[in-house]
Coordinates of C-alpha atoms in Angstrom, one line a residue:
M266 CA 80.8 49.8 18.0
E267 CA 83.2 46.8 18.3
V268 CA 80.4 44.7 19.8
L269 CA 78.1 45.5 16.9
L270 CA 80.9 44.6 14.4
Y271 CA 81.6 41.3 16.1
T272 CA 77.9 40.5 16.1
I273 CA 77.6 41.1 12.4
L274 CA 80.7 39.0 11.6
T275 CA 79.5 36.2 13.8
L276 CA 76.1 36.1 12.0
C277 CA 77.8 36.1 8.6
V278 CA 80.0 33.2 9.6
L279 CA 77.1 31.2 10.9
G280 CA 75.1 31.9 7.7
V281 CA 77.9 30.8 5.5
L282 CA 78.5 27.7 7.6
A283 CA 74.7 26.8 7.6
A284 CA 74.6 27.2 3.8
V285 CA 77.6 24.9 3.3
I286 CA 76.0 22.3 5.6
L287 CA 72.7 22.5 3.7
Y288 CA 74.5 22.2 0.4
F289 CA 76.2 18.9 1.4
V290 CA 73.0 17.6 3.0
A291 CA 71.1 18.3 -0.2
Q292 CA 73.7 16.6 -2.3
K293 CA 73.7 13.6 0.0
F294 CA 69.9 13.1 0.0
R295 CA 69.2 14.3 -3.5
V296 CA 66.5 12.4 -5.3
E297 CA 67.2 11.9 -9.0
E298 CA 64.1 12.7 -11.0
D299 CA 63.5 11.4 -14.5
P300 CA 63.6 14.3 -16.9
R301 CA 60.9 12.6 -18.9
I302 CA 58.4 13.6 -16.2
D303 CA 58.7 17.2 -17.2
E304 CA 58.2 16.4 -20.9
V305 CA 55.1 14.2 -20.2
E306 CA 53.6 16.8 -18.0
K307 CA 53.9 19.3 -20.9
M308 CA 52.1 16.8 -23.1
L309 CA 49.2 16.6 -20.7
P310 CA 46.4 19.2 -21.0
G311 CA 47.3 20.8 -17.6
A312 CA 43.7 20.9 -16.3
N313 CA 44.6 19.4 -12.9
C314 CA 41.0 18.3 -12.7
G315 CA 41.7 15.0 -10.9
G316 CA 39.8 12.9 -13.4
C317 CA 42.7 10.6 -13.9
G318 CA 42.7 9.7 -10.2
F319 CA 45.7 11.9 -9.2
A320 CA 45.8 15.3 -7.6
G321 CA 47.1 16.9 -10.7
C322 CA 48.9 16.4 -14.0
R323 CA 52.3 16.2 -12.3
G324 CA 51.2 13.1 -10.4
M325 CA 49.8 11.6 -13.6
A326 CA 53.1 12.3 -15.5
D327 CA 55.1 10.7 -12.7
A328 CA 53.0 7.5 -12.8
L329 CA 53.1 7.3 -16.6
V330 CA 56.9 7.4 -16.5
K331 CA 57.6 5.1 -13.6
R332 CA 55.0 2.4 -14.4
D333 CA 55.8 -0.3 -16.9
D334 CA 52.1 -1.0 -17.6
I335 CA 50.1 2.2 -18.2
S336 CA 47.0 0.4 -19.5
E337 CA 45.0 1.4 -16.4
L338 CA 46.0 5.1 -16.7
F339 CA 43.9 7.4 -18.8
C340 CA 43.5 11.2 -19.0
P341 CA 39.8 11.9 -19.8
V342 CA 40.5 15.5 -20.7
G343 CA 43.3 14.7 -23.2
G344 CA 41.5 11.7 -24.5
G345 CA 42.8 8.8 -26.6
D346 CA 45.0 11.0 -28.9
C347 CA 46.8 12.5 -25.9
M348 CA 47.5 9.0 -24.4
K349 CA 48.7 7.7 -27.7
A350 CA 51.2 10.5 -28.0
I351 CA 52.5 10.0 -24.5
A352 CA 52.8 6.2 -25.0
G353 CA 54.7 6.8 -28.2
Y354 CA 57.1 9.1 -26.4
L355 CA 57.7 6.6 -23.6
G356 CA 57.8 3.6 -25.8
K357 CA 54.9 1.9 -24.0
A358 CA 51.4 0.7 -25.0
A359 CA 48.4 2.7 -24.0
A360 CA 44.9 1.2 -23.7
E361 CA 42.3 2.6 -26.0
K362 CA 39.2 3.9 -24.2
Q363 CA 36.1 5.2 -25.9
P364 CA 35.0 8.7 -25.1
E365 CA 32.4 9.3 -22.4
V366 CA 30.0 12.1 -21.3
A367 CA 28.3 12.9 -18.1
T368 CA 24.6 12.1 -18.1
V369 CA 22.0 13.3 -15.7
R370 CA 19.7 10.4 -14.9
C371 CA 16.8 12.3 -13.4
G372 CA 13.7 13.4 -15.2
G373 CA 11.9 14.8 -12.2
T374 CA 11.2 18.3 -13.5
C375 CA 9.2 20.9 -11.6
E376 CA 6.2 19.8 -13.6
K377 CA 6.6 16.1 -13.2
R378 CA 7.8 16.1 -9.5
P379 CA 6.0 18.8 -7.5
R380 CA 7.5 20.2 -4.3
T381 CA 6.0 19.1 -1.0
N382 CA 8.0 21.3 1.3
E383 CA 10.6 24.1 1.2
Y384 CA 14.2 23.8 2.3
N385 CA 15.5 26.7 4.3
G386 CA 19.2 26.2 4.8
A387 CA 22.6 26.2 3.0
R388 CA 22.1 26.0 -0.7
S389 CA 24.2 22.8 -1.1
C390 CA 23.2 19.4 -2.2
A391 CA 25.7 17.8 0.2
V392 CA 24.2 19.7 3.2
A393 CA 20.6 19.1 2.2
A394 CA 21.2 15.4 1.6
S395 CA 22.7 15.0 5.0
L396 CA 19.6 16.5 6.6
Y397 CA 16.6 15.0 4.8
V398 CA 15.4 13.5 1.5
G399 CA 14.7 16.8 -0.3
E400 CA 11.8 19.1 -1.2
T401 CA 9.8 16.4 -3.1
G402 CA 8.4 13.0 -2.3
C403 CA 11.2 11.3 -4.2
A404 CA 14.2 10.3 -2.0
F405 CA 16.4 9.5 -5.0
G406 CA 16.0 12.5 -7.3
C407 CA 18.2 15.6 -7.9
L408 CA 18.1 18.2 -5.1
G409 CA 18.8 21.0 -7.6
F410 CA 21.3 23.1 -5.6
G411 CA 24.1 22.9 -8.1
D412 CA 27.0 21.2 -6.4
C413 CA 27.8 19.6 -9.8
V414 CA 27.9 23.0 -11.4
A415 CA 30.4 24.3 -8.8
A416 CA 32.6 21.2 -9.2
C417 CA 32.9 21.4 -13.0
V418 CA 36.0 23.4 -14.1
F419 CA 35.1 23.2 -17.8
D420 CA 31.8 25.1 -17.6
A421 CA 30.1 22.1 -19.1
I422 CA 27.1 21.8 -16.8
H423 CA 24.4 24.4 -15.7
M424 CA 21.2 24.4 -13.9
N425 CA 18.0 24.9 -15.9
P426 CA 15.7 27.3 -14.0
Q427 CA 12.6 26.0 -15.7
T428 CA 13.1 22.3 -15.0
G429 CA 15.2 22.6 -11.9
L430 CA 17.7 20.0 -13.2
P431 CA 21.3 20.2 -14.3
E432 CA 22.0 20.0 -18.1
V433 CA 25.3 18.9 -19.6
D434 CA 26.9 20.4 -22.7
P435 CA 28.4 17.3 -24.4
D436 CA 30.7 19.4 -26.5
K437 CA 32.4 20.9 -23.4
C438 CA 32.2 17.8 -21.1
T439 CA 35.6 16.0 -20.7
A440 CA 34.2 13.1 -18.6
C441 CA 36.5 14.1 -15.7
G442 CA 34.0 12.8 -13.3
A443 CA 34.0 15.7 -10.9
C444 CA 30.3 16.2 -11.2
V445 CA 29.7 12.5 -10.5
K446 CA 31.7 12.7 -7.3
A447 CA 30.0 15.9 -6.2
C448 CA 26.4 14.6 -6.5
P449 CA 25.3 13.0 -3.2
K450 CA 22.2 11.4 -4.9
M451 CA 24.4 9.7 -7.6
V452 CA 22.1 10.8 -10.4
I453 CA 25.0 11.7 -12.7
E454 CA 26.7 8.9 -14.6
L455 CA 29.5 8.7 -17.1
R456 CA 28.1 6.9 -20.2
K457 CA 29.4 6.1 -23.7
K458 CA 29.5 9.1 -26.0
W459 CA 27.7 8.3 -29.2
P460 CA 28.4 10.1 -32.5
K461 CA 26.3 13.3 -33.0
N462 CA 25.6 13.2 -29.2
R463 CA 22.9 10.6 -29.5
A464 CA 21.8 8.7 -26.5
V465 CA 19.2 6.4 -25.0
Y466 CA 19.1 6.0 -21.2
V467 CA 16.7 5.6 -18.3
S468 CA 16.4 9.0 -16.6
C469 CA 15.5 7.7 -13.2
V470 CA 17.4 6.1 -10.3
S471 CA 14.5 5.5 -7.9
K472 CA 14.3 2.0 -6.5
D473 CA 10.9 2.4 -5.0
K474 CA 7.9 0.3 -6.2
G475 CA 5.8 1.6 -9.0
A476 CA 2.9 2.9 -6.9
V477 CA 5.3 4.9 -4.7
V478 CA 7.2 6.3 -7.7
M479 CA 4.0 7.5 -9.4
K480 CA 2.9 9.4 -6.4
A481 CA 6.2 11.2 -6.1
C482 CA 7.1 11.7 -9.8
K483 CA 5.2 11.2 -13.0
A484 CA 8.4 10.6 -15.0
G485 CA 9.9 7.9 -12.9
C486 CA 10.6 4.2 -13.7
I487 CA 8.0 1.8 -12.3
G488 CA 9.9 -1.3 -13.1
C489 CA 7.2 -2.8 -15.3
G490 CA 9.8 -4.6 -17.5
K491 CA 8.2 -3.8 -20.9
C492 CA 11.5 -2.3 -22.1
E493 CA 13.4 -5.4 -21.1
K494 CA 11.0 -7.7 -23.0
V495 CA 11.2 -5.7 -26.2
C496 CA 15.1 -5.3 -26.3
A497 CA 16.6 -7.8 -28.7
F498 CA 20.2 -7.2 -27.6
G499 CA 19.9 -7.9 -23.9
A500 CA 20.9 -4.3 -23.0
I501 CA 18.2 -3.7 -20.5
T502 CA 17.9 -5.2 -17.1
V503 CA 15.4 -4.5 -14.3
T504 CA 16.8 -4.8 -10.8
N505 CA 15.2 -3.5 -7.6
N506 CA 12.2 -2.0 -9.5
L507 CA 14.6 0.0 -11.8
A508 CA 15.4 -0.5 -15.4
Y509 CA 19.0 0.2 -16.6
I510 CA 20.3 0.4 -20.2
D511 CA 23.9 -0.8 -20.7
P512 CA 25.5 1.6 -23.1
Q513 CA 28.0 -1.0 -24.2
K514 CA 25.2 -3.4 -25.4
C515 CA 22.7 -0.8 -26.6
K516 CA 22.4 -0.5 -30.4
L517 CA 20.1 2.6 -30.3
C518 CA 17.2 0.6 -31.9
R519 CA 14.8 2.9 -29.9
K520 CA 12.1 0.2 -29.4
C521 CA 12.2 0.6 -25.7
V522 CA 11.3 4.3 -25.9
N523 CA 7.9 3.5 -27.3
E524 CA 7.3 0.8 -24.7
C525 CA 7.9 2.9 -21.6
P526 CA 4.5 3.9 -20.2
T527 CA 5.9 6.8 -18.1
G528 CA 8.5 8.3 -20.5
A529 CA 11.3 7.5 -18.2
I530 CA 13.5 6.4 -21.1
K531 CA 15.0 9.5 -22.7
L532 CA 15.9 9.7 -26.4
V533 CA 18.5 12.3 -27.4
G534 CA 19.7 13.3 -30.8
M535 CA 17.2 11.0 -32.7
D536 CA 13.6 10.9 -33.6
P537 CA 11.4 8.2 -32.0
L538 CA 10.2 5.3 -34.0
P539 CA 6.7 5.6 -35.4
K540 CA 4.3 3.8 -33.3
E541 CA 2.6 0.8 -35.0
P542 CA -1.2 1.1 -35.0
K543 CA -2.9 -1.5 -32.9
A544 CA -4.9 -4.2 -34.7
P545 CA -8.6 -3.5 -34.4
A546 CA -10.4 -5.9 -32.0
A547 CA -12.8 -8.4 -33.5
P548 CA -16.5 -7.3 -33.0
K549 CA -18.2 -9.1 -30.2
A550 CA -21.5 -9.5 -32.1
A551 CA -19.8 -11.8 -34.6
A552 CA -19.6 -14.7 -32.2
P553 CA -23.4 -15.0 -31.5
A554 CA -24.2 -14.7 -35.2
E555 CA -22.0 -17.7 -36.0
K556 CA -23.6 -19.7 -33.2
A557 CA -27.1 -18.9 -34.5
A558 CA -26.2 -20.2 -38.0
P559 CA -26.4 -23.9 -37.3
K560 CA -29.9 -23.5 -35.8
A561 CA -31.1 -22.3 -39.2
A562 CA -30.1 -25.6 -40.9
P563 CA -33.1 -27.6 -39.7
A564 CA -35.4 -25.0 -41.4
E565 CA -33.7 -25.7 -44.7
K566 CA -34.2 -29.5 -44.2
A567 CA -37.9 -28.8 -43.5
A568 CA -38.4 -27.4 -47.0
P569 CA -38.2 -30.8 -48.8
A570 CA -40.6 -32.3 -46.3
A571 CA -43.4 -30.0 -47.5
P572 CA -44.3 -32.2 -50.6
K573 CA -45.0 -35.1 -48.3
A574 CA -47.9 -33.3 -46.8
A575 CA -49.6 -33.3 -50.2
P576 CA -49.2 -36.8 -51.6
A577 CA -50.1 -37.5 -55.2
E578 CA -53.6 -39.0 -55.7
A579 CA -53.6 -42.8 -56.4
P580 CA -55.0 -43.6 -59.9
S581 CA -58.6 -44.9 -59.6
T582 CA -59.0 -48.6 -60.5
P583 CA -61.4 -49.2 -63.5
K584 CA -64.7 -50.8 -62.5
E585 CA -65.4 -54.2 -64.0
P586 CA -68.5 -54.4 -66.3
N587 CA -71.6 -55.9 -64.8
H588 CA -72.8 -58.9 -66.9
E589 CA -75.7 -60.0 -64.6
S590 CA -78.4 -58.5 -66.8

């Protein structure tokens, strides 16, 4: 009994001693944390999506408080209003950034891009991309297994079973960029968000030549350059057989939409421009008729020559009277 009692007392003394040591160690190596970090974290949306470049909102709040220049920091979920409120609280200047939306740049639907084989494996775009090019002849298009859907925490992107392509809900999209990182084919891009969800973009990322593209997908860009020639704002460039529309330069004039022969340029939220009727070609028969006209001129000159064929009779000279009789 005494042994048990001594054991309990010894353990209690050791516990109290360890607690005292830990207390002094914690006080010695205590890290002072700015209380503003907690307040800034409360002002952030709390999505912890990683769109800001940090693991969560706590890391973003810590960077906002400790950095003097926060112009490079931006929360895509909270947007400009959230950043202005935080900057006002911290007494710093926040950079203004226009809203963006995720855009799927692939128009290879099941109808336009027929399957040439069947994939039998893990239903993951990352796994399929590491094994081969995909179920179609296009090595650049969407694989259709929905890694982007699984990565989105805002339920803003879903797979369309009819087209086999992901579709983005612009009202739910926060431009966190999670779907962009999840896509191994890089067919999803963050682009400028226009009012009323309008957009003009090239829904193709293939860099193959035109003949190869048309064999694999009827909706691909063939790099013909017609859209680049008709753009008056220099917003379209053709590089590596692929056209790209810069959202910062584009004015939504829609002229490029009518010029695209394959329909690779998508128009969203607007009606296309009416196509101008082509001028009728000049009739080919008109040219020979005009050439034949000069030949008829000598005939007209021949008409006055007709009277020369019938000259007027010369007046007969009167005979002199004969006086020989």
